[in-house]
PDB file of C-alpha atoms and ligand atoms in Angstrom:
ATOM      1  CA  ILE A   1       0.003  -0.005   0.008  1.00 49.00           C
ATOM      2  CA  THR A   2       1.372   3.392  -1.055  1.00 47.00           C
ATOM      3  CA  LEU A   3       1.613   5.822   1.745  1.00 64.00           C
ATOM      4  CA  ALA A   4       3.148   8.745  -0.169  1.00 86.00           C
ATOM      5  CA  TYR A   5       0.405   9.871  -2.509  1.00 96.00           C
ATOM      6  CA  GLU A   6       1.110  12.348  -5.296  1.00 97.00           C
ATOM      7  CA  VAL A   7      -2.183  12.968  -7.062  1.00 98.00           C
ATOM      8  CA  ILE A   8      -4.585  12.477  -4.164  1.00 98.00           C
ATOM      9  CA  GLU A   9      -4.594  13.883  -0.661  1.00 98.00           C
ATOM     10  CA  VAL A  10      -5.684  11.765   2.261  1.00 98.00           C
ATOM     11  CA  ARG A  11      -6.784  12.829   5.735  1.00 97.00           C
ATOM     12  CA  THR A  12      -9.017  11.671   8.525  1.00 98.00           C
ATOM     13  CA  GLU A  13     -11.689  13.662  10.342  1.00 98.00           C
ATOM     14  CA  ALA A  14     -12.463  13.086  14.063  1.00 98.00           C
ATOM     15  CA  ASP A  15     -10.523   9.825  13.690  1.00 97.00           C
ATOM     16  CA  LYS A  16     -13.482   8.140  12.115  1.00 97.00           C
ATOM     17  CA  VAL A  17     -14.018   9.518   8.592  1.00 98.00           C
ATOM     18  CA  GLY A  18     -11.511   9.032   5.777  1.00 98.00           C
ATOM     19  CA  VAL A  19     -11.367  11.889   3.262  1.00 98.00           C
ATOM     20  CA  ILE A  20      -9.726  11.374  -0.138  1.00 98.00           C
ATOM     21  CA  THR A  21      -9.251  14.516  -2.248  1.00 98.00           C
ATOM     22  CA  LEU A  22      -8.411  14.072  -5.924  1.00 98.00           C
ATOM     23  CA  ASN A  23      -5.498  16.405  -6.658  1.00 98.00           C
ATOM     24  CA  ARG A  24      -4.540  16.995 -10.263  1.00 98.00           C
ATOM     25  CA  PRO A  25      -5.719  20.589 -10.346  1.00 97.00           C
ATOM     26  CA  LYS A  26      -4.069  21.579 -13.666  1.00 97.00           C
ATOM     27  CA  GLN A  27      -5.961  18.792 -15.439  1.00 97.00           C
ATOM     28  CA  LEU A  28      -9.223  19.268 -13.582  1.00 98.00           C
ATOM     29  CA  ASN A  29      -8.558  15.971 -11.778  1.00 98.00           C
ATOM     30  CA  ALA A  30      -8.533  13.979 -15.042  1.00 98.00           C
ATOM     31  CA  LEU A  31      -8.192  10.343 -14.103  1.00 98.00           C
ATOM     32  CA  ASN A  32      -5.058   8.387 -15.084  1.00 97.00           C
ATOM     33  CA  SER A  33      -3.513   5.123 -13.946  1.00 96.00           C
ATOM     34  CA  GLN A  34      -1.486   6.736 -11.128  1.00 96.00           C
ATOM     35  CA  LEU A  35      -4.570   8.430  -9.714  1.00 97.00           C
ATOM     36  CA  MET A  36      -6.673   5.275  -9.886  1.00 97.00           C
ATOM     37  CA  ASP A  37      -3.852   3.273  -8.246  1.00 96.00           C
ATOM     38  CA  GLU A  38      -3.492   5.764  -5.425  1.00 97.00           C
ATOM     39  CA  LEU A  39      -7.280   5.992  -5.021  1.00 98.00           C
ATOM     40  CA  GLY A  40      -7.567   2.219  -4.800  1.00 97.00           C
ATOM     41  CA  ASP A  41      -4.749   2.051  -2.209  1.00 97.00           C
ATOM     42  CA  ALA A  42      -6.265   4.813  -0.099  1.00 97.00           C
ATOM     43  CA  LEU A  43      -9.746   3.223  -0.169  1.00 98.00           C
ATOM     44  CA  LYS A  44      -8.375  -0.198   0.835  1.00 98.00           C
ATOM     45  CA  ALA A  45      -6.334   1.377   3.678  1.00 97.00           C
ATOM     46  CA  PHE A  46      -9.401   3.209   5.066  1.00 98.00           C
ATOM     47  CA  ASP A  47     -11.551   0.097   4.685  1.00 98.00           C
ATOM     48  CA  ALA A  48      -9.034  -1.933   6.671  1.00 98.00           C
ATOM     49  CA  ASP A  49      -8.822   0.693   9.451  1.00 97.00           C
ATOM     50  CA  GLU A  50     -11.173  -0.361  12.289  1.00 95.00           C
ATOM     51  CA  LYS A  51     -11.645   3.238  13.458  1.00 97.00           C
ATOM     52  CA  ILE A  52     -12.901   4.489  10.085  1.00 98.00           C
ATOM     53  CA  GLY A  53     -16.670   4.223   9.619  1.00 98.00           C
ATOM     54  CA  CYS A  54     -17.192   6.116   6.348  1.00 98.00           C
ATOM     55  CA  ILE A  55     -15.099   7.393   3.420  1.00 98.00           C
ATOM     56  CA  ILE A  56     -15.574  10.565   1.363  1.00 98.00           C
ATOM     57  CA  ILE A  57     -14.150  11.104  -2.122  1.00 98.00           C
ATOM     58  CA  THR A  58     -14.043  14.705  -3.266  1.00 98.00           C
ATOM     59  CA  GLY A  59     -12.263  16.968  -5.773  1.00 98.00           C
ATOM     60  CA  SER A  60     -11.782  20.690  -6.075  1.00 98.00           C
ATOM     61  CA  GLU A  61     -14.322  23.464  -6.287  1.00 98.00           C
ATOM     62  CA  LYS A  62     -13.951  23.558 -10.074  1.00 98.00           C
ATOM     63  CA  ALA A  63     -13.865  19.834 -10.762  1.00 98.00           C
ATOM     64  CA  PHE A  64     -14.633  16.557  -9.065  1.00 98.00           C
ATOM     65  CA  ALA A  65     -13.035  14.970 -12.138  1.00 98.00           C
ATOM     66  CA  ALA A  66     -13.313  16.040 -15.805  1.00 98.00           C
ATOM     67  CA  GLY A  67     -13.035  12.444 -17.009  1.00 98.00           C
ATOM     68  CA  ALA A  68     -10.333  10.084 -18.026  1.00 98.00           C
ATOM     69  CA  ASP A  69      -7.121  11.837 -19.059  1.00 98.00           C
ATOM     70  CA  ILE A  70      -7.689  12.527 -22.750  1.00 98.00           C
ATOM     71  CA  THR A  71      -4.034  13.441 -23.390  1.00 97.00           C
ATOM     72  CA  ALA A  72      -2.968   9.966 -22.104  1.00 96.00           C
ATOM     73  CA  MET A  73      -5.532   8.170 -24.333  1.00 96.00           C
ATOM     74  CA  ALA A  74      -5.391  10.311 -27.496  1.00 97.00           C
ATOM     75  CA  LYS A  75      -2.917   8.112 -29.394  1.00 96.00           C
ATOM     76  CA  PHE A  76      -4.026   4.720 -28.079  1.00 97.00           C
ATOM     77  CA  SER A  77      -4.411   1.851 -30.517  1.00 97.00           C
ATOM     78  CA  PHE A  78      -7.054  -0.773 -29.939  1.00 97.00           C
ATOM     79  CA  ALA A  79      -4.286  -2.954 -28.477  1.00 97.00           C
ATOM     80  CA  ASP A  80      -3.217  -0.218 -26.066  1.00 96.00           C
ATOM     81  CA  ALA A  81      -6.792   0.342 -24.935  1.00 96.00           C
ATOM     82  CA  TYR A  82      -7.642  -3.316 -24.646  1.00 95.00           C
ATOM     83  CA  LYS A  83      -4.422  -4.568 -22.976  1.00 95.00           C
ATOM     84  CA  GLY A  84      -3.803  -1.493 -20.852  1.00 94.00           C
ATOM     85  CA  ASP A  85      -7.408  -1.281 -19.573  1.00 94.00           C
ATOM     86  CA  PHE A  86      -6.750   2.409 -18.861  1.00 94.00           C
ATOM     87  CA  ILE A  87      -8.290   3.686 -15.625  1.00 94.00           C
ATOM     88  CA  THR A  88     -10.608   0.664 -15.425  1.00 95.00           C
ATOM     89  CA  ARG A  89      -7.846  -1.799 -14.620  1.00 91.00           C
ATOM     90  CA  ASN A  90      -8.610  -1.547 -10.950  1.00 92.00           C
ATOM     91  CA  TRP A  91     -11.983   0.156 -11.253  1.00 94.00           C
ATOM     92  CA  GLU A  92     -13.858  -2.566  -9.400  1.00 92.00           C
ATOM     93  CA  THR A  93     -11.722  -1.982  -6.280  1.00 94.00           C
ATOM     94  CA  ILE A  94     -14.255   0.693  -5.246  1.00 94.00           C
ATOM     95  CA  ARG A  95     -17.008  -1.956  -5.310  1.00 93.00           C
ATOM     96  CA  THR A  96     -15.016  -4.137  -2.941  1.00 96.00           C
ATOM     97  CA  ILE A  97     -14.961  -1.439  -0.264  1.00 98.00           C
ATOM     98  CA  ARG A  98     -17.404  -2.514   2.411  1.00 97.00           C
ATOM     99  CA  LYS A  99     -17.715   0.763   4.299  1.00 98.00           C
ATOM    100  CA  PRO A 100     -19.878   3.490   2.804  1.00 98.00           C
ATOM    101  CA  VAL A 101     -18.179   5.730   0.269  1.00 98.00           C
ATOM    102  CA  ILE A 102     -19.785   9.172  -0.325  1.00 98.00           C
ATOM    103  CA  ALA A 103     -18.907  11.327  -3.364  1.00 98.00           C
ATOM    104  CA  ALA A 104     -18.849  15.051  -2.512  1.00 99.00           C
ATOM    105  CA  VAL A 105     -19.092  16.624  -5.954  1.00 99.00           C
ATOM    106  CA  SER A 106     -18.471  20.232  -6.866  1.00 98.00           C
ATOM    107  CA  GLY A 107     -17.814  21.480 -10.415  1.00 98.00           C
ATOM    108  CA  PHE A 108     -17.372  19.091 -13.301  1.00 98.00           C
ATOM    109  CA  ALA A 109     -18.113  15.361 -12.950  1.00 98.00           C
ATOM    110  CA  LEU A 110     -17.771  14.309 -16.579  1.00 98.00           C
ATOM    111  CA  GLY A 111     -17.099  11.055 -18.345  1.00 98.00           C
ATOM    112  CA  GLY A 112     -15.005   8.869 -16.080  1.00 98.00           C
ATOM    113  CA  GLY A 113     -15.564  11.519 -13.322  1.00 98.00           C
ATOM    114  CA  CYS A 114     -19.313  10.984 -13.482  1.00 98.00           C
ATOM    115  CA  GLU A 115     -18.750   7.226 -13.585  1.00 98.00           C
ATOM    116  CA  LEU A 116     -16.463   7.455 -10.540  1.00 98.00           C
ATOM    117  CA  ALA A 117     -19.131   9.412  -8.621  1.00 98.00           C
ATOM    118  CA  MET A 118     -21.708   6.792  -9.590  1.00 98.00           C
ATOM    119  CA  MET A 119     -19.428   4.048  -8.227  1.00 97.00           C
ATOM    120  CA  CYS A 120     -19.778   5.654  -4.774  1.00 98.00           C
ATOM    121  CA  ASP A 121     -22.678   4.678  -2.555  1.00 98.00           C
ATOM    122  CA  PHE A 122     -24.313   8.126  -2.855  1.00 98.00           C
ATOM    123  CA  ILE A 123     -23.534  11.528  -4.202  1.00 98.00           C
ATOM    124  CA  ILE A 124     -23.894  14.881  -2.426  1.00 99.00           C
ATOM    125  CA  ALA A 125     -23.605  17.696  -4.944  1.00 98.00           C
ATOM    126  CA  ALA A 126     -22.749  21.372  -4.581  1.00 99.00           C
ATOM    127  CA  ASP A 127     -25.030  23.718  -6.495  1.00 98.00           C
ATOM    128  CA  ASN A 128     -22.297  24.349  -9.048  1.00 98.00           C
ATOM    129  CA  ALA A 129     -21.945  20.609  -9.940  1.00 98.00           C
ATOM    130  CA  LYS A 130     -22.265  19.547 -13.600  1.00 98.00           C
ATOM    131  CA  PHE A 131     -22.666  15.938 -14.583  1.00 98.00           C
ATOM    132  CA  GLY A 132     -22.339  14.412 -18.015  1.00 98.00           C
ATOM    133  CA  GLN A 133     -21.065  11.671 -20.286  1.00 98.00           C
ATOM    134  CA  PRO A 134     -19.472  13.710 -23.084  1.00 98.00           C
ATOM    135  CA  GLU A 135     -17.466  10.793 -24.546  1.00 98.00           C
ATOM    136  CA  ILE A 136     -19.613  10.853 -27.725  1.00 98.00           C
ATOM    137  CA  LYS A 137     -17.974  14.148 -28.627  1.00 98.00           C
ATOM    138  CA  LEU A 138     -14.593  12.449 -28.563  1.00 98.00           C
ATOM    139  CA  GLY A 139     -15.715   9.653 -30.931  1.00 98.00           C
ATOM    140  CA  VAL A 140     -16.061   7.066 -28.144  1.00 98.00           C
ATOM    141  CA  ILE A 141     -18.614   6.005 -25.568  1.00 98.00           C
ATOM    142  CA  PRO A 142     -18.533   5.840 -21.758  1.00 98.00           C
ATOM    143  CA  GLY A 143     -16.216   3.038 -20.772  1.00 97.00           C
ATOM    144  CA  ALA A 144     -16.402   2.886 -17.003  1.00 97.00           C
ATOM    145  CA  GLY A 145     -20.046   2.016 -16.410  1.00 97.00           C
ATOM    146  CA  GLY A 146     -21.744   5.144 -17.675  1.00 98.00           C
ATOM    147  CA  THR A 147     -24.134   3.432 -20.063  1.00 98.00           C
ATOM    148  CA  GLN A 148     -25.079   0.966 -17.319  1.00 97.00           C
ATOM    149  CA  ARG A 149     -25.186   2.902 -14.050  1.00 97.00           C
ATOM    150  CA  LEU A 150     -26.646   6.109 -15.461  1.00 98.00           C
ATOM    151  CA  PRO A 151     -29.825   4.473 -16.779  1.00 98.00           C
ATOM    152  CA  ARG A 152     -30.262   2.652 -13.426  1.00 96.00           C
ATOM    153  CA  ALA A 153     -29.909   6.010 -11.641  1.00 97.00           C
ATOM    154  CA  VAL A 154     -31.877   8.399 -13.858  1.00 98.00           C
ATOM    155  CA  GLY A 155     -33.855   6.113 -16.221  1.00 97.00           C
ATOM    156  CA  LYS A 156     -33.442   5.386 -19.904  1.00 98.00           C
ATOM    157  CA  ALA A 157     -34.698   8.654 -21.366  1.00 98.00           C
ATOM    158  CA  LYS A 158     -32.318  10.932 -19.591  1.00 98.00           C
ATOM    159  CA  ALA A 159     -29.405   8.461 -19.798  1.00 98.00           C
ATOM    160  CA  MET A 160     -29.843   8.234 -23.552  1.00 98.00           C
ATOM    161  CA  ASP A 161     -30.160  12.000 -23.893  1.00 98.00           C
ATOM    162  CA  LEU A 162     -26.928  12.538 -21.918  1.00 98.00           C
ATOM    163  CA  ALA A 163     -24.917   9.749 -23.611  1.00 98.00           C
ATOM    164  CA  LEU A 164     -26.082  10.694 -27.148  1.00 98.00           C
ATOM    165  CA  THR A 165     -25.830  14.468 -26.973  1.00 98.00           C
ATOM    166  CA  GLY A 166     -22.995  14.765 -24.496  1.00 98.00           C
ATOM    167  CA  ARG A 167     -24.761  17.593 -22.768  1.00 98.00           C
ATOM    168  CA  MET A 168     -24.156  18.373 -19.110  1.00 98.00           C
ATOM    169  CA  MET A 169     -26.870  18.434 -16.492  1.00 98.00           C
ATOM    170  CA  ASP A 170     -26.683  20.763 -13.498  1.00 98.00           C
ATOM    171  CA  ALA A 171     -27.058  19.844  -9.841  1.00 98.00           C
ATOM    172  CA  GLN A 172     -30.803  20.537  -9.729  1.00 98.00           C
ATOM    173  CA  GLU A 173     -31.545  18.344 -12.745  1.00 98.00           C
ATOM    174  CA  ALA A 174     -29.270  15.663 -11.261  1.00 98.00           C
ATOM    175  CA  GLU A 175     -31.221  15.737  -7.975  1.00 98.00           C
ATOM    176  CA  ARG A 176     -34.559  15.776  -9.726  1.00 98.00           C
ATOM    177  CA  SER A 177     -33.652  12.708 -11.742  1.00 98.00           C
ATOM    178  CA  GLY A 178     -32.235  10.742  -8.813  1.00 98.00           C
ATOM    179  CA  LEU A 179     -28.523  10.803  -9.589  1.00 98.00           C
ATOM    180  CA  VAL A 180     -27.626  12.731  -6.446  1.00 98.00           C
ATOM    181  CA  SER A 181     -29.155  12.516  -2.975  1.00 98.00           C
ATOM    182  CA  ARG A 182     -28.768  16.134  -1.915  1.00 98.00           C
ATOM    183  CA  VAL A 183     -27.800  19.499  -3.411  1.00 98.00           C
ATOM    184  CA  VAL A 184     -26.177  22.013  -1.053  1.00 98.00           C
ATOM    185  CA  PRO A 185     -24.618  25.458  -1.507  1.00 98.00           C
ATOM    186  CA  LEU A 186     -20.998  25.118  -2.616  1.00 98.00           C
ATOM    187  CA  ASP A 187     -19.605  26.588   0.641  1.00 98.00           C
ATOM    188  CA  LYS A 188     -21.554  23.977   2.668  1.00 98.00           C
ATOM    189  CA  LEU A 189     -20.528  20.895   0.621  1.00 98.00           C
ATOM    190  CA  MET A 190     -17.823  19.554   2.968  1.00 98.00           C
ATOM    191  CA  GLU A 191     -19.722  20.442   6.115  1.00 98.00           C
ATOM    192  CA  GLU A 192     -22.873  18.653   4.930  1.00 98.00           C
ATOM    193  CA  THR A 193     -20.975  15.621   3.604  1.00 98.00           C
ATOM    194  CA  LEU A 194     -18.877  15.371   6.730  1.00 98.00           C
ATOM    195  CA  GLY A 195     -22.041  15.629   8.795  1.00 98.00           C
ATOM    196  CA  ALA A 196     -23.515  12.639   7.008  1.00 98.00           C
ATOM    197  CA  ALA A 197     -20.252  10.687   7.241  1.00 98.00           C
ATOM    198  CA  LEU A 198     -19.867  11.344  10.974  1.00 98.00           C
ATOM    199  CA  GLN A 199     -23.459  10.290  11.562  1.00 98.00           C
ATOM    200  CA  ILE A 200     -22.845   7.038   9.648  1.00 98.00           C
ATOM    201  CA  SER A 201     -19.603   6.434  11.520  1.00 98.00           C
ATOM    202  CA  ASP A 202     -21.366   6.518  14.859  1.00 97.00           C
ATOM    203  CA  PHE A 203     -23.820   3.788  13.858  1.00 98.00           C
ATOM    204  CA  SER A 204     -23.053   0.075  14.188  1.00 98.00           C
ATOM    205  CA  GLN A 205     -20.464  -0.677  11.507  1.00 97.00           C
ATOM    206  CA  ILE A 206     -21.964  -4.138  11.122  1.00 98.00           C
ATOM    207  CA  ALA A 207     -25.480  -2.724  10.495  1.00 98.00           C
ATOM    208  CA  VAL A 208     -24.072  -0.097   8.149  1.00 98.00           C
ATOM    209  CA  MET A 209     -22.190  -2.656   6.075  1.00 98.00           C
ATOM    210  CA  ALA A 210     -25.257  -4.884   5.969  1.00 98.00           C
ATOM    211  CA  ALA A 211     -27.451  -1.971   4.797  1.00 98.00           C
ATOM    212  CA  LYS A 212     -24.967  -1.118   2.080  1.00 98.00           C
ATOM    213  CA  GLU A 213     -24.749  -4.717   0.931  1.00 97.00           C
ATOM    214  CA  SER A 214     -28.494  -5.085   0.894  1.00 97.00           C
ATOM    215  CA  VAL A 215     -29.232  -1.864  -1.017  1.00 97.00           C
ATOM    216  CA  ASN A 216     -26.640  -2.954  -3.596  1.00 95.00           C
ATOM    217  CA  ARG A 217     -28.527  -6.199  -3.967  1.00 95.00           C
ATOM    218  CA  ALA A 218     -31.472  -4.193  -5.301  1.00 94.00           C
ATOM    219  CA  PHE A 219     -29.481  -3.587  -8.449  1.00 89.00           C
ATOM    220  CA  GLU A 220     -28.635  -7.198  -9.141  1.00 85.00           C
ATOM    221  CA  GLY A 221     -30.964 -10.118  -9.257  1.00 88.00           C
ATOM    222  CA  THR A 222     -34.678 -10.312  -8.642  1.00 95.00           C
ATOM    223  CA  LEU A 223     -36.907  -8.518  -6.118  1.00 96.00           C
ATOM    224  CA  ALA A 224     -37.806 -11.817  -4.447  1.00 97.00           C
ATOM    225  CA  ASP A 225     -34.161 -12.755  -3.923  1.00 96.00           C
ATOM    226  CA  GLY A 226     -33.290  -9.209  -2.754  1.00 97.00           C
ATOM    227  CA  VAL A 227     -36.082  -9.197  -0.211  1.00 97.00           C
ATOM    228  CA  MET A 228     -35.078 -12.605   1.148  1.00 97.00           C
ATOM    229  CA  PHE A 229     -31.414 -11.532   1.304  1.00 97.00           C
ATOM    230  CA  GLU A 230     -32.483  -8.429   3.253  1.00 98.00           C
ATOM    231  CA  ARG A 231     -34.673 -10.434   5.638  1.00 98.00           C
ATOM    232  CA  ARG A 232     -31.918 -12.915   6.472  1.00 98.00           C
ATOM    233  CA  LEU A 233     -29.411 -10.117   6.995  1.00 97.00           C
ATOM    234  CA  PHE A 234     -31.909  -8.373   9.243  1.00 98.00           C
ATOM    235  CA  HIS A 235     -32.390 -11.527  11.304  1.00 98.00           C
ATOM    236  CA  SER A 236     -28.620 -12.050  11.600  1.00 98.00           C
ATOM    237  CA  LEU A 237     -28.143  -8.585  13.110  1.00 98.00           C
ATOM    238  CA  PHE A 238     -29.872  -9.906  16.271  1.00 98.00           C
ATOM    239  CA  ALA A 239     -26.630 -11.775  16.848  1.00 98.00           C
ATOM    240  CA  THR A 240     -24.747  -8.478  17.421  1.00 98.00           C
ATOM    241  CA  SER A 241     -24.174  -6.513  20.647  1.00 98.00           C
ATOM    242  CA  ASP A 242     -24.918  -3.384  18.650  1.00 98.00           C
ATOM    243  CA  GLN A 243     -28.519  -4.475  18.167  1.00 98.00           C
ATOM    244  CA  LYS A 244     -28.888  -4.993  21.949  1.00 98.00           C
ATOM    245  CA  GLU A 245     -27.303  -1.600  22.550  1.00 98.00           C
ATOM    246  CA  GLY A 246     -29.369   0.219  19.927  1.00 98.00           C
ATOM    247  CA  MET A 247     -32.689  -1.111  21.105  1.00 98.00           C
ATOM    248  CA  ASP A 248     -31.903  -0.852  24.810  1.00 98.00           C
ATOM    249  CA  ALA A 249     -30.860   2.793  24.331  1.00 98.00           C
ATOM    250  CA  PHE A 250     -34.131   3.492  22.627  1.00 98.00           C
ATOM    251  CA  VAL A 251     -36.179   1.777  25.327  1.00 98.00           C
ATOM    252  CA  ASN A 252     -34.292   3.603  28.064  1.00 98.00           C
ATOM    253  CA  LYS A 253     -34.336   6.943  26.257  1.00 98.00           C
ATOM    254  CA  ARG A 254     -30.552   7.359  26.107  1.00 98.00           C
ATOM    255  CA  LYS A 255     -28.060   7.715  23.286  1.00 97.00           C
ATOM    256  CA  ALA A 256     -26.728   4.451  21.871  1.00 98.00           C
ATOM    257  CA  VAL A 257     -22.968   3.881  21.965  1.00 97.00           C
ATOM    258  CA  PHE A 258     -22.074   1.225  19.417  1.00 98.00           C
ATOM    259  CA  THR A 259     -18.949  -0.960  19.820  1.00 97.00           C
ATOM    260  CA  HIS A 260     -19.162  -2.467  16.298  1.00 96.00           C
ATOM    261  CA  GLN A 261     -19.443  -5.992  17.707  1.00 95.00           C
TER     262      GLN A 261
HETATM  263  C1  HXC B 301      -7.084  15.768 -19.861  1.00 91.18           C
HETATM  264  C2  HXC B 301      -8.165  17.719 -19.319  1.00 91.18           C
HETATM  265  C3  HXC B 301      -9.405  17.010 -19.241  1.00 91.18           C
HETATM  266  C4  HXC B 301      -9.401  15.613 -19.491  1.00 91.18           C
HETATM  267  C5  HXC B 301      -9.743  19.094 -18.792  1.00 91.18           C
HETATM  268  N1  HXC B 301      -8.432  18.989 -19.030  1.00 91.18           N
HETATM  269  N2  HXC B 301     -10.346  17.905 -18.928  1.00 91.18           N
HETATM  270  N3  HXC B 301      -7.021  17.112 -19.637  1.00 91.18           N
HETATM  271  N4  HXC B 301      -8.225  15.063 -19.790  1.00 91.18           N
HETATM  272  N5  HXC B 301     -10.503  14.860 -19.433  1.00 91.18           N
HETATM  273  C6  HXC B 301      -7.406  20.030 -19.021  1.00 91.18           C
HETATM  274  C7  HXC B 301      -7.572  20.988 -20.189  1.00 91.18           C
HETATM  275  O1  HXC B 301      -6.943  20.436 -21.334  1.00 91.18           O
HETATM  276  C8  HXC B 301      -6.823  22.223 -19.683  1.00 91.18           C
HETATM  277  O2  HXC B 301      -5.436  21.977 -19.798  1.00 91.18           O
HETATM  278  C9  HXC B 301      -7.219  22.225 -18.236  1.00 91.18           C
HETATM  279  O3  HXC B 301      -7.603  20.913 -17.888  1.00 91.18           O
HETATM  280  C10 HXC B 301      -8.339  23.172 -17.918  1.00 91.18           C
HETATM  281  O4  HXC B 301      -9.436  22.848 -18.796  1.00 91.18           O
HETATM  282  P1  HXC B 301     -10.171  23.889 -19.744  1.00 91.18           P
HETATM  283  O5  HXC B 301     -10.765  23.147 -20.825  1.00 91.18           O
HETATM  284  O6  HXC B 301      -9.243  24.998 -20.097  1.00 91.18           O
HETATM  285  O7  HXC B 301     -11.308  24.446 -18.749  1.00 91.18           O
HETATM  286  P2  HXC B 301     -12.761  24.991 -19.108  1.00 91.18           P
HETATM  287  O8  HXC B 301     -12.731  25.853 -20.337  1.00 91.18           O
HETATM  288  O9  HXC B 301     -13.279  25.538 -17.829  1.00 91.18           O
HETATM  289  O10 HXC B 301     -13.605  23.688 -19.529  1.00 91.18           O
HETATM  290  C11 HXC B 301     -13.803  22.642 -18.579  1.00 91.18           C
HETATM  291  C12 HXC B 301     -14.359  21.421 -19.259  1.00 91.18           C
HETATM  292  C13 HXC B 301     -13.411  20.977 -20.398  1.00 91.18           C
HETATM  293  C14 HXC B 301     -15.755  21.702 -19.802  1.00 91.18           C
HETATM  294  C15 HXC B 301     -14.450  20.330 -18.202  1.00 91.18           C
HETATM  295  O11 HXC B 301     -12.085  20.916 -19.902  1.00 91.18           O
HETATM  296  C16 HXC B 301     -13.733  19.666 -21.003  1.00 91.18           C
HETATM  297  O12 HXC B 301     -14.682  19.551 -21.804  1.00 91.18           O
HETATM  298  N6  HXC B 301     -12.975  18.626 -20.648  1.00 91.18           N
HETATM  299  C17 HXC B 301     -13.084  17.331 -21.233  1.00 91.18           C
HETATM  300  C18 HXC B 301     -14.274  16.602 -20.644  1.00 91.18           C
HETATM  301  C19 HXC B 301     -14.455  15.225 -21.236  1.00 91.18           C
HETATM  302  O13 HXC B 301     -14.577  15.060 -22.473  1.00 91.18           O
HETATM  303  N7  HXC B 301     -14.450  14.168 -20.431  1.00 91.18           N
HETATM  304  C20 HXC B 301     -14.577  12.795 -20.885  1.00 91.18           C
HETATM  305  C21 HXC B 301     -13.229  12.211 -21.117  1.00 91.18           C
HETATM  306  S1  HXC B 301     -13.318  10.555 -21.758  1.00 91.18           S
HETATM  307  P3  HXC B 301      -4.461  23.146 -20.329  1.00 91.18           P
HETATM  308  O14 HXC B 301      -3.136  22.478 -20.362  1.00 91.18           O
HETATM  309  O15 HXC B 301      -4.959  23.652 -21.602  1.00 91.18           O
HETATM  310  O16 HXC B 301      -4.555  24.176 -19.257  1.00 91.18           O
HETATM  311  C22 HXC B 301     -13.695   9.573 -20.458  1.00 91.18           C
HETATM  312  C23 HXC B 301     -13.797   8.127 -20.728  1.00 91.18           C
HETATM  313  C24 HXC B 301     -14.028   7.387 -19.464  1.00 91.18           C
HETATM  314  O17 HXC B 301     -13.775  10.014 -19.353  1.00 91.18           O
HETATM  315  C25 HXC B 301     -13.950   5.850 -19.678  1.00 91.18           C
HETATM  316  C26 HXC B 301     -12.562   5.377 -19.540  1.00 91.18           C
HETATM  317  C27 HXC B 301     -12.499   3.862 -19.458  1.00 91.18           C
END
């Protein structure tokens, strides 16, 4: 695991939230192999850290990420693209993270940047956020899940519109269509996201991981299987101390203190 990061910055908040800031400001945080490697390492390190209950990925005010690095890809042959698997080589790493990952998006989230945000568990957007899949303008198509995750998030009509015209949608449209969970003023973005992350971190980590796993099930397989998966997970949580603590605290009108056991 890399500890010296060059194109991301990593910090913790209150010892329980991991914050990863994409940091290639001159390229509007365009994604390249180094950035994806560092991001993967940082995510895995936070996931393995018992004290961390939630992870935030964010960018700069101007850009969450303006896509895959076009300069790096411009001269690729098919063989380069296929064998190199540029930026998607370790893309699924994000999906293996078991703690919640929130995207705090301000500015541009385009192409691979929009796809990266959609890989997170939910997106909180600043009012200046702009989402889009402009790959069509470059003579290609989204290659990191855009044609699959966008329709699941916003429906076919809007996903087609965005993928075929390459237009951007603003934060309000993104919220209206279900891509983002909240829109907040730009200067409140980190405060709001951190608030959510701290709240999540104080809950039972086991219950949080189970909730994440179960919601993700809603996107794969059938409703009947998903509901049964959820029910069995729900039942299994009665084996945890955290369930005893959570319910006892409610009954006795006090604040629960979870030990993640
Ligand atoms: C490399 C990029 C970049 C990118 C911006 N820059 N986006 N470099 N790759 N994706 C660089 C610009 O070249 C410029 O460098 C600097 O960042 C500032 O950008 P400007 O264009 O000057 O800023 P502005 O006029 O404000 O326009 C912002 C923008 C525009 C609308 C976001 O930069 C833009 O359209 N970018 C490309 C967006 C895009 O097509 N993304 C999809 C990429 S394909 P200099 O050196 O001139 O200062 C993709 C595929 C994913 O993501 C699937 C992979 C498997």
